[in-house]
Amino acid sequence: MTVDGTAPEFNAAFRTQFEQLLRWRRDVRTFRSDPLPEGSIEQLVEIASLAPSVGYSQPWRFVTVSDPERRKVIRTAFEDANRDALEGYDGERKQLYARLKLAGLDQAPEQLAVFTDHGTPRGLGLGRQTMPEMLDYSTVNAIHTFWLAARAEGIGAGWLSILDPARVTEALNVPENWSLTAYLCVGYPAEESERPKLEQVGWEEKAAESKTILRR
Ligand SMILES: Cc1cc2nc3c(=O)[nH]c(=O)nc-3n(C[C@H](O)[C@H](O)[C@H](O)COP(=O)(O)O)c2cc1C
């Protein structure tokens, strides 16, 4: 029984394509510099807002960052954090880290900060009294939905967390109670692969335990 209209049926061909979408979604760090078509970001945010959220709180807040001065602050915040991170590694690992390209800040035509609004009254606290972190997890759902919807359009997104969130929050002058969940670079990818970049370059391998199911 459907409540509103007729629910679509997803067939085997769709399921195959959906799996392909999941397999070919990548964290993108090398971008073509050509702009996205007008309205792309709005359309992707519209789809992202279909994500599930605790108590139906819908706490994600998207901020596009195009102002050159603000971008500069974020570029510097990345450089500082990346330098500190490099110091945390030794030997070959340090050399490998130094070679990794961890941000598409210089080429991606779009940059998006995604915040979680911890002040939202929506959802009336449902599910958050026991596990307040669920609000942030809800935003992560929206980000993943955005990521997949983008890939379906041939658009890549790269998640950048080598940043001091306080500096990003200050640079973007957002309302109080918004806390940074993700900083995304978005644009057309310069390369495509079915394998994560960090797997390709030998930073980390596919984890067998990520597919393990404990039975209790
Ligand atoms: C919460 C989160 C934070 C991430 N932060 C970074 C980051 O700061 N820099 C980076 O290069 N990749 C970052 N990534 C991307 C991961 O490195 C990437 O998802 C992982 O290597 C697997 O590759 P894939 O997304 O292409 O499958 C982040 C991903 C997630 C989910």
Coordinates of N, CA and C and ligand atoms in Angstrom, one line a residue, residues 25-27 29 102 147 159-162 196 198, ligand 1:
R25 N 31.9 6.1 -6.9 CA 32.0 7.4 -6.2 C 33.4 7.4 -5.6
R26 N 34.0 8.5 -5.8 CA 35.4 8.7 -5.2 C 35.5 10.0 -4.4
D27 N 36.4 10.0 -3.5 CA 36.8 11.2 -2.9 C 37.8 11.9 -3.9
R29 N 40.2 14.8 -5.5 CA 41.1 15.9 -5.0 C 41.8 16.6 -6.2
L102 N 46.0 16.1 -0.9 CA 44.9 15.9 0.1 C 43.8 17.0 0.0
W147 N 27.1 13.6 -2.1 CA 28.3 13.0 -2.7 C 27.8 12.0 -3.8
W159 N 36.3 15.5 0.4 CA 36.0 15.9 1.8 C 37.3 16.3 2.4
L160 N 37.4 17.5 2.9 CA 38.6 18.0 3.5 C 38.5 18.3 5.0
S161 N 39.2 17.5 5.8 CA 39.1 17.7 7.2 C 40.4 18.1 7.9
I162 N 41.4 18.3 7.1 CA 42.7 18.8 7.6 C 42.6 20.3 7.7
P196 N 39.8 3.7 -4.5 CA 40.2 4.9 -3.7 C 41.6 5.3 -3.9
L198 N 43.8 6.5 -2.0 CA 44.7 6.2 -0.9 C 45.1 4.7 -1.0
Ligands
LIG1 C1 34.6 12.0 7.4 C2 35.6 12.0 6.3 C3 36.6 12.9 6.3 C4 37.6 12.9 5.3 N1 38.6 13.8 5.3 C5 39.6 13.8 4.3 C6 40.7 14.7 4.2 O1 40.8 15.5 5.1 N2 41.5 14.6 3.2 C7 41.4 13.7 2.2 O2 42.3 13.7 1.3 N3 40.4 12.8 2.2 C8 39.5 12.9 3.2 N4 38.4 12.0 3.2 C9 38.3 11.1 2.1 C10 38.8 9.7 2.4 O3 40.2 9.8 2.4 C11 38.3 8.8 1.4 O4 36.9 8.7 1.5 C12 38.9 7.4 1.5 O5 40.2 7.4 1.2 C13 38.2 6.3 0.6 O6 38.2 6.8 -0.7 P1 36.9 7.0 -1.6 O7 36.1 8.0 -0.9 O8 37.4 7.4 -2.9 O9 36.2 5.7 -1.6 C14 37.5 12.0 4.2 C15 36.4 11.1 4.2 C16 35.4 11.1 5.2 C17 34.3 10.2 5.1

